[in-house]
Amino acid sequence: MHVQTISINPVDRLLSKGLQNLWYPVCPSDFVQDKPVSLRRFGYKIALWRDAAGQVHALEDHCPHRGAPLSQGVILGDRLACPYHGVEVRCDGTVTKVPGSPGCKLEGARAALDFHVHEAHGAIFLFNSDTHVDAPPAFRMPEELTSPEYSNFLCYAEWRTDYRYAIDNVMDPMHGTFLHKQSHSMADGDSKATFQVRETDLGFVFEKAGQRGVNFDWTEWGETDMHWMRLEIPYPKTGGPGGNFAIIACVTPISPELCAVFFWRCRRVQGWMRDTWRFLYRNRLEARHWTVLEQDRVMMEQMELDANERENLYQHDIGLVRLRRRLRRLAEEQLEGSGAA
Amino acid sequence: MAVERYLEPHQARQRPATLFEDLLGDAIERAFGEGVQTLPELVAYINRSGPAGENGEAWTEPSFAALMQRLGH
């Protein structure tokens, strides 16, 4: 049984829910079809739905009247009608109608929490904020997802662990040499290595000194009003002509012991090589990648939730140490900004 | 109690692979593994040691590319 320590430190409390004022992927696009759905993400229960034009909208799944789940209600275009008393709430959080008490103070009030939505790369992204945001920051992702020179597939999974273990796992390339030793793409490479941190415009790269293009040799942390990680793994010869296999990864907290992982598997490949890679991916590569990802999931889910409170780190861990420090700094800044520190 | 969670190994395909697709995939991987890099080489390899085209015909570069475009859209 996991024992959950209840933290009273505001920095820890904020970090355990997930930093605010960031875009987060919340689910694959096809999770939201013709009915509203309810998802728990970054400390909220959120109702998502599509209007007749297919546009996705998101409100906190909490009717401003009595807190009933709006997601159980009826879609009226850009509004949801609460199933409990028929209160209608628009996607910007405004209560447009209170059928039981027309003209009451609640009517016209912007009383519900709304989230900006962006749908891209096979996923739905929300801007996480605890207040109304008039215009969210621009949505920017790495070129592996935005450039037509690349092709990608999204792999989505939910892991029973704190989201920070999933992030630490990506920021620790050395586990590939050990945990994934038997995998189809990570058998080569030195099992001893020296790592270094290199600054970038958007974050930093944590890389093996003197080894590139052999194994899982580097990982990058990027901040573009969204937190993402990037890494590359060379394909074996059977992967055919084309560039390395690249992964863009995002992790979104669901609850203190559940997180959503998004791995976009990308390759710089075009023409018949692109189509053939995509055929092989559907036919067999996806299953192989899944097997590797399952090794990570099983390891993460077996970690006690407080495992990271008793560690003895060494040189290979400077990437995740650097990142943890960065996230704490961001949390402190957010708390200072909100006057809650 | 265990939390229910989404774990779906196959997210990219809408249906299980057919035997024909598996055999074709085997042949393509063997070809790449032996160092094939170009479309003409690949088509020649599959004609030598892979399944025949969907209607039993020999592969041509356009027929292979068209099938990959359909299956790899």
PDB file of C-alpha atoms in Angstrom, chain A residues 25-296:
ATOM      1  CA  PRO A  25      -1.954  17.936 -23.364  1.00  0.00           C
ATOM      2  CA  VAL A  26      -4.904  16.317 -21.589  1.00  0.00           C
ATOM      3  CA  CYS A  27      -6.007  13.473 -23.877  1.00  0.00           C
ATOM      4  CA  PRO A  28      -5.930  12.159 -27.439  1.00  0.00           C
ATOM      5  CA  SER A  29      -8.366  13.962 -29.757  1.00  0.00           C
ATOM      6  CA  ASP A  30     -10.640  10.947 -30.122  1.00  0.00           C
ATOM      7  CA  PHE A  31     -11.426  10.885 -26.394  1.00  0.00           C
ATOM      8  CA  VAL A  32     -13.871  13.737 -27.031  1.00  0.00           C
ATOM      9  CA  GLN A  33     -16.559  12.842 -29.541  1.00  0.00           C
ATOM     10  CA  ASP A  34     -20.287  13.562 -29.473  1.00  0.00           C
ATOM     11  CA  LYS A  35     -20.835  13.531 -25.700  1.00  0.00           C
ATOM     12  CA  PRO A  36     -19.199  15.599 -22.950  1.00  0.00           C
ATOM     13  CA  VAL A  37     -16.421  13.815 -21.088  1.00  0.00           C
ATOM     14  CA  SER A  38     -15.030  14.431 -17.620  1.00  0.00           C
ATOM     15  CA  LEU A  39     -11.293  14.222 -16.966  1.00  0.00           C
ATOM     16  CA  ARG A  40      -9.230  14.891 -13.870  1.00  0.00           C
ATOM     17  CA  ARG A  41      -6.108  16.845 -14.739  1.00  0.00           C
ATOM     18  CA  PHE A  42      -3.721  19.118 -12.776  1.00  0.00           C
ATOM     19  CA  GLY A  43      -5.953  19.285  -9.716  1.00  0.00           C
ATOM     20  CA  TYR A  44      -9.243  19.934 -11.524  1.00  0.00           C
ATOM     21  CA  LYS A  45     -12.142  17.886 -12.735  1.00  0.00           C
ATOM     22  CA  ILE A  46     -12.769  19.201 -16.238  1.00  0.00           C
ATOM     23  CA  ALA A  47     -15.713  18.839 -18.635  1.00  0.00           C
ATOM     24  CA  LEU A  48     -14.761  18.749 -22.328  1.00  0.00           C
ATOM     25  CA  TRP A  49     -17.115  18.726 -25.277  1.00  0.00           C
ATOM     26  CA  ARG A  50     -17.321  19.479 -28.975  1.00  0.00           C
ATOM     27  CA  ASP A  51     -19.753  21.922 -30.553  1.00  0.00           C
ATOM     28  CA  ALA A  52     -21.465  21.198 -33.882  1.00  0.00           C
ATOM     29  CA  ALA A  53     -18.441  22.521 -35.784  1.00  0.00           C
ATOM     30  CA  GLY A  54     -16.133  20.112 -33.934  1.00  0.00           C
ATOM     31  CA  GLN A  55     -14.475  22.793 -31.813  1.00  0.00           C
ATOM     32  CA  VAL A  56     -13.517  21.524 -28.349  1.00  0.00           C
ATOM     33  CA  HIS A  57     -14.443  23.541 -25.240  1.00  0.00           C
ATOM     34  CA  ALA A  58     -13.497  23.010 -21.590  1.00  0.00           C
ATOM     35  CA  LEU A  59     -14.998  24.155 -18.296  1.00  0.00           C
ATOM     36  CA  GLU A  60     -14.341  23.042 -14.761  1.00  0.00           C
ATOM     37  CA  ASP A  61     -16.750  20.155 -14.279  1.00  0.00           C
ATOM     38  CA  HIS A  62     -18.544  21.999 -11.513  1.00  0.00           C
ATOM     39  CA  CYS A  63     -21.781  23.875 -12.059  1.00  0.00           C
ATOM     40  CA  PRO A  64     -21.450  27.349 -10.473  1.00  0.00           C
ATOM     41  CA  HIS A  65     -24.914  26.904  -8.949  1.00  0.00           C
ATOM     42  CA  ARG A  66     -24.474  23.850  -6.686  1.00  0.00           C
ATOM     43  CA  GLY A  67     -21.379  22.099  -8.032  1.00  0.00           C
ATOM     44  CA  ALA A  68     -23.103  19.350 -10.017  1.00  0.00           C
ATOM     45  CA  PRO A  69     -21.074  17.799 -12.855  1.00  0.00           C
ATOM     46  CA  LEU A  70     -21.697  19.784 -16.028  1.00  0.00           C
ATOM     47  CA  SER A  71     -20.302  16.862 -18.026  1.00  0.00           C
ATOM     48  CA  GLN A  72     -23.496  14.907 -17.253  1.00  0.00           C
ATOM     49  CA  GLY A  73     -25.524  17.588 -18.999  1.00  0.00           C
ATOM     50  CA  VAL A  74     -26.550  18.421 -22.536  1.00  0.00           C
ATOM     51  CA  ILE A  75     -24.427  20.113 -25.197  1.00  0.00           C
ATOM     52  CA  LEU A  76     -25.965  23.334 -26.535  1.00  0.00           C
ATOM     53  CA  GLY A  77     -23.249  24.352 -28.976  1.00  0.00           C
ATOM     54  CA  ASP A  78     -20.760  26.442 -27.041  1.00  0.00           C
ATOM     55  CA  ARG A  79     -22.740  25.921 -23.794  1.00  0.00           C
ATOM     56  CA  LEU A  80     -23.489  23.028 -21.481  1.00  0.00           C
ATOM     57  CA  ALA A  81     -26.830  22.735 -19.676  1.00  0.00           C
ATOM     58  CA  CYS A  82     -26.346  21.353 -16.161  1.00  0.00           C
ATOM     59  CA  PRO A  83     -28.392  18.170 -15.663  1.00  0.00           C
ATOM     60  CA  TYR A  84     -29.351  19.099 -12.081  1.00  0.00           C
ATOM     61  CA  HIS A  85     -31.273  22.403 -12.549  1.00  0.00           C
ATOM     62  CA  GLY A  86     -30.781  23.265 -16.206  1.00  0.00           C
ATOM     63  CA  VAL A  87     -28.330  26.108 -15.588  1.00  0.00           C
ATOM     64  CA  GLU A  88     -26.602  26.950 -18.868  1.00  0.00           C
ATOM     65  CA  VAL A  89     -22.898  27.778 -18.862  1.00  0.00           C
ATOM     66  CA  ARG A  90     -20.991  29.104 -21.874  1.00  0.00           C
ATOM     67  CA  CYS A  91     -17.452  27.990 -22.755  1.00  0.00           C
ATOM     68  CA  ASP A  92     -16.045  31.286 -21.444  1.00  0.00           C
ATOM     69  CA  GLY A  93     -17.463  30.530 -17.989  1.00  0.00           C
ATOM     70  CA  THR A  94     -20.498  32.834 -18.240  1.00  0.00           C
ATOM     71  CA  VAL A  95     -23.842  31.602 -16.926  1.00  0.00           C
ATOM     72  CA  THR A  96     -26.218  32.424 -19.774  1.00  0.00           C
ATOM     73  CA  LYS A  97     -29.462  31.091 -18.313  1.00  0.00           C
ATOM     74  CA  VAL A  98     -30.911  30.050 -14.951  1.00  0.00           C
ATOM     75  CA  PRO A  99     -34.261  28.477 -15.928  1.00  0.00           C
ATOM     76  CA  GLY A 100     -35.468  28.173 -12.320  1.00  0.00           C
ATOM     77  CA  SER A 101     -34.915  31.828 -11.463  1.00  0.00           C
ATOM     78  CA  PRO A 102     -34.725  34.047 -14.555  1.00  0.00           C
ATOM     79  CA  GLY A 103     -32.984  37.358 -13.941  1.00  0.00           C
ATOM     80  CA  CYS A 104     -31.223  36.197 -10.761  1.00  0.00           C
ATOM     81  CA  LYS A 105     -27.748  37.445  -9.921  1.00  0.00           C
ATOM     82  CA  LEU A 106     -26.087  34.284 -11.236  1.00  0.00           C
ATOM     83  CA  GLU A 107     -27.402  34.959 -14.743  1.00  0.00           C
ATOM     84  CA  GLY A 108     -24.770  36.805 -16.712  1.00  0.00           C
ATOM     85  CA  ALA A 109     -22.046  36.184 -14.127  1.00  0.00           C
ATOM     86  CA  ARG A 110     -18.779  34.679 -15.281  1.00  0.00           C
ATOM     87  CA  ALA A 111     -18.953  32.190 -12.467  1.00  0.00           C
ATOM     88  CA  ALA A 112     -17.430  29.015 -13.920  1.00  0.00           C
ATOM     89  CA  LEU A 113     -13.750  28.360 -14.548  1.00  0.00           C
ATOM     90  CA  ASP A 114     -12.980  28.063 -18.252  1.00  0.00           C
ATOM     91  CA  PHE A 115      -9.869  26.683 -19.937  1.00  0.00           C
ATOM     92  CA  HIS A 116      -8.448  27.697 -23.280  1.00  0.00           C
ATOM     93  CA  VAL A 117      -8.321  24.771 -25.679  1.00  0.00           C
ATOM     94  CA  HIS A 118      -5.969  23.973 -28.533  1.00  0.00           C
ATOM     95  CA  GLU A 119      -6.278  20.819 -30.598  1.00  0.00           C
ATOM     96  CA  ALA A 120      -3.139  19.730 -32.459  1.00  0.00           C
ATOM     97  CA  HIS A 121      -0.950  16.721 -33.234  1.00  0.00           C
ATOM     98  CA  GLY A 122      -3.730  14.264 -32.373  1.00  0.00           C
ATOM     99  CA  ALA A 123      -4.254  15.647 -28.872  1.00  0.00           C
ATOM    100  CA  ILE A 124      -6.309  18.193 -26.953  1.00  0.00           C
ATOM    101  CA  PHE A 125      -4.310  20.760 -24.977  1.00  0.00           C
ATOM    102  CA  LEU A 126      -5.635  23.003 -22.204  1.00  0.00           C
ATOM    103  CA  PHE A 127      -4.111  26.108 -20.704  1.00  0.00           C
ATOM    104  CA  ASN A 128      -3.959  25.507 -16.960  1.00  0.00           C
ATOM    105  CA  SER A 129      -4.918  28.546 -14.946  1.00  0.00           C
ATOM    106  CA  ASP A 130      -7.016  29.059 -11.815  1.00  0.00           C
ATOM    107  CA  THR A 131      -8.437  32.328 -13.156  1.00  0.00           C
ATOM    108  CA  HIS A 132      -9.943  33.529 -16.428  1.00  0.00           C
ATOM    109  CA  VAL A 133      -7.258  34.211 -19.006  1.00  0.00           C
ATOM    110  CA  ASP A 134      -8.292  36.585 -21.783  1.00  0.00           C
ATOM    111  CA  ALA A 135      -5.737  35.416 -24.327  1.00  0.00           C
ATOM    112  CA  PRO A 136      -3.412  32.499 -23.622  1.00  0.00           C
ATOM    113  CA  PRO A 137       0.229  32.558 -24.751  1.00  0.00           C
ATOM    114  CA  ALA A 138       1.006  31.242 -28.215  1.00  0.00           C
ATOM    115  CA  PHE A 139       1.062  27.488 -28.604  1.00  0.00           C
ATOM    116  CA  ARG A 140       4.521  26.335 -29.693  1.00  0.00           C
ATOM    117  CA  MET A 141       5.864  22.813 -30.096  1.00  0.00           C
ATOM    118  CA  PRO A 142       9.204  21.532 -31.456  1.00  0.00           C
ATOM    119  CA  GLU A 143       9.761  21.158 -35.190  1.00  0.00           C
ATOM    120  CA  GLU A 144       9.438  17.366 -34.993  1.00  0.00           C
ATOM    121  CA  LEU A 145       5.705  18.004 -34.576  1.00  0.00           C
ATOM    122  CA  THR A 146       5.239  21.158 -36.626  1.00  0.00           C
ATOM    123  CA  SER A 147       7.503  20.716 -39.652  1.00  0.00           C
ATOM    124  CA  PRO A 148       6.140  18.906 -42.723  1.00  0.00           C
ATOM    125  CA  GLU A 149       9.525  17.228 -43.023  1.00  0.00           C
ATOM    126  CA  TYR A 150       8.592  15.002 -40.097  1.00  0.00           C
ATOM    127  CA  SER A 151       5.918  12.402 -39.612  1.00  0.00           C
ATOM    128  CA  ASN A 152       4.635  11.315 -36.197  1.00  0.00           C
ATOM    129  CA  PHE A 153       2.358   9.030 -34.206  1.00  0.00           C
ATOM    130  CA  LEU A 154       1.047   9.829 -30.746  1.00  0.00           C
ATOM    131  CA  CYS A 155       1.239   7.186 -28.039  1.00  0.00           C
ATOM    132  CA  TYR A 156      -0.857   8.017 -24.966  1.00  0.00           C
ATOM    133  CA  ALA A 157      -0.844   6.104 -21.688  1.00  0.00           C
ATOM    134  CA  GLU A 158      -1.770   6.529 -18.051  1.00  0.00           C
ATOM    135  CA  TRP A 159       0.708   5.492 -15.390  1.00  0.00           C
ATOM    136  CA  ARG A 160      -0.060   4.942 -11.725  1.00  0.00           C
ATOM    137  CA  THR A 161       2.625   7.224 -10.396  1.00  0.00           C
ATOM    138  CA  ASP A 162       3.339  10.857  -9.564  1.00  0.00           C
ATOM    139  CA  TYR A 163       3.956  12.686 -12.856  1.00  0.00           C
ATOM    140  CA  ARG A 164       7.409  13.737 -11.666  1.00  0.00           C
ATOM    141  CA  TYR A 165       8.656  10.143 -11.762  1.00  0.00           C
ATOM    142  CA  ALA A 166       7.647   9.973 -15.417  1.00  0.00           C
ATOM    143  CA  ILE A 167       9.552  13.210 -16.108  1.00  0.00           C
ATOM    144  CA  ASP A 168      12.611  12.031 -14.159  1.00  0.00           C
ATOM    145  CA  ASN A 169      12.566   8.850 -16.220  1.00  0.00           C
ATOM    146  CA  VAL A 170      12.861  10.765 -19.499  1.00  0.00           C
ATOM    147  CA  MET A 171      15.538  13.046 -18.051  1.00  0.00           C
ATOM    148  CA  ASP A 172      17.602   9.956 -17.204  1.00  0.00           C
ATOM    149  CA  PRO A 173      18.899   8.609 -20.531  1.00  0.00           C
ATOM    150  CA  MET A 174      21.197   6.120 -18.807  1.00  0.00           C
ATOM    151  CA  HIS A 175      18.319   3.882 -17.773  1.00  0.00           C
ATOM    152  CA  GLY A 176      18.043   2.909 -21.454  1.00  0.00           C
ATOM    153  CA  THR A 177      21.325   1.032 -21.304  1.00  0.00           C
ATOM    154  CA  PHE A 178      20.128  -1.060 -18.367  1.00  0.00           C
ATOM    155  CA  LEU A 179      16.334  -1.264 -18.217  1.00  0.00           C
ATOM    156  CA  HIS A 180      15.938  -1.446 -22.009  1.00  0.00           C
ATOM    157  CA  LYS A 181      19.064  -3.499 -22.675  1.00  0.00           C
ATOM    158  CA  GLN A 182      17.071  -6.168 -24.487  1.00  0.00           C
ATOM    159  CA  SER A 183      15.016  -3.740 -26.538  1.00  0.00           C
ATOM    160  CA  HIS A 184      15.041  -3.540 -30.315  1.00  0.00           C
ATOM    161  CA  SER A 185      16.822  -0.200 -30.463  1.00  0.00           C
ATOM    162  CA  MET A 186      18.950   0.311 -27.359  1.00  0.00           C
ATOM    163  CA  ALA A 187      21.368  -2.610 -27.205  1.00  0.00           C
ATOM    164  CA  ASP A 188      24.448  -0.586 -28.137  1.00  0.00           C
ATOM    165  CA  GLY A 189      26.301   2.081 -26.243  1.00  0.00           C
ATOM    166  CA  ASP A 190      28.668   2.337 -23.335  1.00  0.00           C
ATOM    167  CA  SER A 191      27.166   1.465 -19.974  1.00  0.00           C
ATOM    168  CA  LYS A 192      29.537   3.912 -18.285  1.00  0.00           C
ATOM    169  CA  ALA A 193      29.449   7.508 -19.388  1.00  0.00           C
ATOM    170  CA  THR A 194      30.039  11.059 -18.310  1.00  0.00           C
ATOM    171  CA  PHE A 195      27.183  13.479 -18.743  1.00  0.00           C
ATOM    172  CA  GLN A 196      27.118  17.202 -19.232  1.00  0.00           C
ATOM    173  CA  VAL A 197      24.459  19.899 -19.259  1.00  0.00           C
ATOM    174  CA  ARG A 198      24.298  22.366 -22.140  1.00  0.00           C
ATOM    175  CA  GLU A 199      22.078  25.460 -22.077  1.00  0.00           C
ATOM    176  CA  THR A 200      19.677  26.138 -24.960  1.00  0.00           C
ATOM    177  CA  ASP A 201      17.384  29.066 -25.740  1.00  0.00           C
ATOM    178  CA  LEU A 202      14.394  27.095 -24.470  1.00  0.00           C
ATOM    179  CA  GLY A 203      15.903  25.063 -21.649  1.00  0.00           C
ATOM    180  CA  PHE A 204      18.815  22.661 -21.532  1.00  0.00           C
ATOM    181  CA  VAL A 205      20.212  19.489 -23.032  1.00  0.00           C
ATOM    182  CA  PHE A 206      21.519  16.717 -20.818  1.00  0.00           C
ATOM    183  CA  GLU A 207      23.899  14.601 -22.870  1.00  0.00           C
ATOM    184  CA  LYS A 208      26.570  11.951 -22.802  1.00  0.00           C
ATOM    185  CA  ALA A 209      29.968  13.480 -23.375  1.00  0.00           C
ATOM    186  CA  GLY A 210      31.482  12.074 -26.556  1.00  0.00           C
ATOM    187  CA  GLN A 211      28.649   9.769 -27.588  1.00  0.00           C
ATOM    188  CA  ARG A 212      26.013  10.740 -30.106  1.00  0.00           C
ATOM    189  CA  GLY A 213      23.832   8.654 -32.384  1.00  0.00           C
ATOM    190  CA  VAL A 214      24.606   5.329 -30.663  1.00  0.00           C
ATOM    191  CA  ASN A 215      21.874   4.893 -28.084  1.00  0.00           C
ATOM    192  CA  PHE A 216      19.552   7.048 -26.003  1.00  0.00           C
ATOM    193  CA  ASP A 217      22.411   9.558 -25.604  1.00  0.00           C
ATOM    194  CA  TRP A 218      20.744  12.859 -24.753  1.00  0.00           C
ATOM    195  CA  THR A 219      17.507  14.372 -23.617  1.00  0.00           C
ATOM    196  CA  GLU A 220      16.318  17.943 -23.775  1.00  0.00           C
ATOM    197  CA  TRP A 221      14.069  19.965 -21.521  1.00  0.00           C
ATOM    198  CA  GLY A 222      12.137  22.702 -23.331  1.00  0.00           C
ATOM    199  CA  GLU A 223       9.832  25.488 -22.157  1.00  0.00           C
ATOM    200  CA  THR A 224       7.541  27.218 -24.670  1.00  0.00           C
ATOM    201  CA  ASP A 225       4.627  28.056 -22.333  1.00  0.00           C
ATOM    202  CA  MET A 226       4.437  24.288 -22.265  1.00  0.00           C
ATOM    203  CA  HIS A 227       6.921  21.837 -20.805  1.00  0.00           C
ATOM    204  CA  TRP A 228       8.187  19.202 -23.183  1.00  0.00           C
ATOM    205  CA  MET A 229      11.107  16.859 -23.513  1.00  0.00           C
ATOM    206  CA  ARG A 230      12.873  15.748 -26.651  1.00  0.00           C
ATOM    207  CA  LEU A 231      15.196  12.858 -27.309  1.00  0.00           C
ATOM    208  CA  GLU A 232      16.469  10.797 -30.201  1.00  0.00           C
ATOM    209  CA  ILE A 233      17.215   7.119 -30.486  1.00  0.00           C
ATOM    210  CA  PRO A 234      18.889   5.685 -33.604  1.00  0.00           C
ATOM    211  CA  TYR A 235      16.863   3.083 -35.450  1.00  0.00           C
ATOM    212  CA  PRO A 236      18.356  -0.311 -36.191  1.00  0.00           C
ATOM    213  CA  LYS A 237      19.048  -0.977 -39.872  1.00  0.00           C
ATOM    214  CA  THR A 238      15.685  -2.740 -40.223  1.00  0.00           C
ATOM    215  CA  GLY A 239      14.011   0.653 -39.681  1.00  0.00           C
ATOM    216  CA  GLY A 240      14.997   1.524 -43.242  1.00  0.00           C
ATOM    217  CA  PRO A 241      16.198   4.802 -44.711  1.00  0.00           C
ATOM    218  CA  GLY A 242      15.287   8.024 -42.920  1.00  0.00           C
ATOM    219  CA  GLY A 243      16.389   9.965 -39.892  1.00  0.00           C
ATOM    220  CA  ASN A 244      16.673   8.898 -36.276  1.00  0.00           C
ATOM    221  CA  PHE A 245      13.656   8.072 -34.203  1.00  0.00           C
ATOM    222  CA  ALA A 246      12.753  11.148 -32.164  1.00  0.00           C
ATOM    223  CA  ILE A 247      10.383  11.423 -29.229  1.00  0.00           C
ATOM    224  CA  ILE A 248       8.609  14.519 -28.013  1.00  0.00           C
ATOM    225  CA  ALA A 249       7.276  13.778 -24.536  1.00  0.00           C
ATOM    226  CA  CYS A 250       4.876  15.594 -22.226  1.00  0.00           C
ATOM    227  CA  VAL A 251       3.600  14.438 -18.854  1.00  0.00           C
ATOM    228  CA  THR A 252       0.367  15.764 -17.358  1.00  0.00           C
ATOM    229  CA  PRO A 253      -0.601  15.187 -13.723  1.00  0.00           C
ATOM    230  CA  ILE A 254      -3.970  13.520 -13.161  1.00  0.00           C
ATOM    231  CA  SER A 255      -3.848  12.957  -9.389  1.00  0.00           C
ATOM    232  CA  PRO A 256      -1.041  12.517  -6.844  1.00  0.00           C
ATOM    233  CA  GLU A 257      -0.707   8.923  -7.982  1.00  0.00           C
ATOM    234  CA  LEU A 258      -1.752   8.949 -11.613  1.00  0.00           C
ATOM    235  CA  CYS A 259      -0.375  10.760 -14.639  1.00  0.00           C
ATOM    236  CA  ALA A 260      -0.941  10.959 -18.374  1.00  0.00           C
ATOM    237  CA  VAL A 261       2.083  10.444 -20.597  1.00  0.00           C
ATOM    238  CA  PHE A 262       2.191  11.644 -24.199  1.00  0.00           C
ATOM    239  CA  PHE A 263       4.930  10.323 -26.439  1.00  0.00           C
ATOM    240  CA  TRP A 264       4.948  11.577 -30.008  1.00  0.00           C
ATOM    241  CA  ARG A 265       7.123   9.209 -32.004  1.00  0.00           C
ATOM    242  CA  CYS A 266       8.594  11.209 -34.850  1.00  0.00           C
ATOM    243  CA  ARG A 267      10.851  10.635 -37.797  1.00  0.00           C
ATOM    244  CA  ARG A 268      12.324  12.934 -40.412  1.00  0.00           C
ATOM    245  CA  VAL A 269      11.201  10.991 -43.448  1.00  0.00           C
ATOM    246  CA  GLN A 270       9.333  11.734 -46.667  1.00  0.00           C
ATOM    247  CA  GLY A 271       7.801  10.187 -49.787  1.00  0.00           C
ATOM    248  CA  TRP A 272       7.755   6.382 -50.059  1.00  0.00           C
ATOM    249  CA  MET A 273      10.108   6.144 -47.064  1.00  0.00           C
ATOM    250  CA  ARG A 274       7.591   8.026 -44.926  1.00  0.00           C
ATOM    251  CA  ASP A 275       4.703   5.839 -46.044  1.00  0.00           C
ATOM    252  CA  THR A 276       6.728   2.644 -45.567  1.00  0.00           C
ATOM    253  CA  TRP A 277       7.800   3.722 -42.068  1.00  0.00           C
ATOM    254  CA  ARG A 278       4.192   4.471 -41.210  1.00  0.00           C
ATOM    255  CA  PHE A 279       3.120   1.072 -42.543  1.00  0.00           C
ATOM    256  CA  LEU A 280       5.809  -0.688 -40.490  1.00  0.00           C
ATOM    257  CA  TYR A 281       4.913   1.392 -37.436  1.00  0.00           C
ATOM    258  CA  ARG A 282       1.279   0.264 -37.594  1.00  0.00           C
ATOM    259  CA  ASN A 283       2.174  -3.284 -38.529  1.00  0.00           C
ATOM    260  CA  ARG A 284       4.913  -3.993 -35.931  1.00  0.00           C
ATOM    261  CA  LEU A 285       6.996  -1.086 -34.642  1.00  0.00           C
ATOM    262  CA  GLU A 286       4.235   0.264 -32.422  1.00  0.00           C
ATOM    263  CA  ALA A 287       4.084  -3.050 -30.562  1.00  0.00           C
ATOM    264  CA  ARG A 288       7.864  -3.041 -30.051  1.00  0.00           C
ATOM    265  CA  HIS A 289       7.880   0.544 -28.807  1.00  0.00           C
ATOM    266  CA  TRP A 290       5.013  -0.345 -26.489  1.00  0.00           C
ATOM    267  CA  THR A 291       7.036  -3.185 -24.960  1.00  0.00           C
ATOM    268  CA  VAL A 292       9.844  -0.722 -24.169  1.00  0.00           C
ATOM    269  CA  LEU A 293       7.392   1.784 -22.694  1.00  0.00           C
ATOM    270  CA  GLU A 294       5.858  -0.941 -20.538  1.00  0.00           C
ATOM    271  CA  GLN A 295       9.273  -1.560 -18.965  1.00  0.00           C
ATOM    272  CA  ASP A 296       9.286   2.099 -17.945  1.00  0.00           C
TER     273      ASP A 296
END
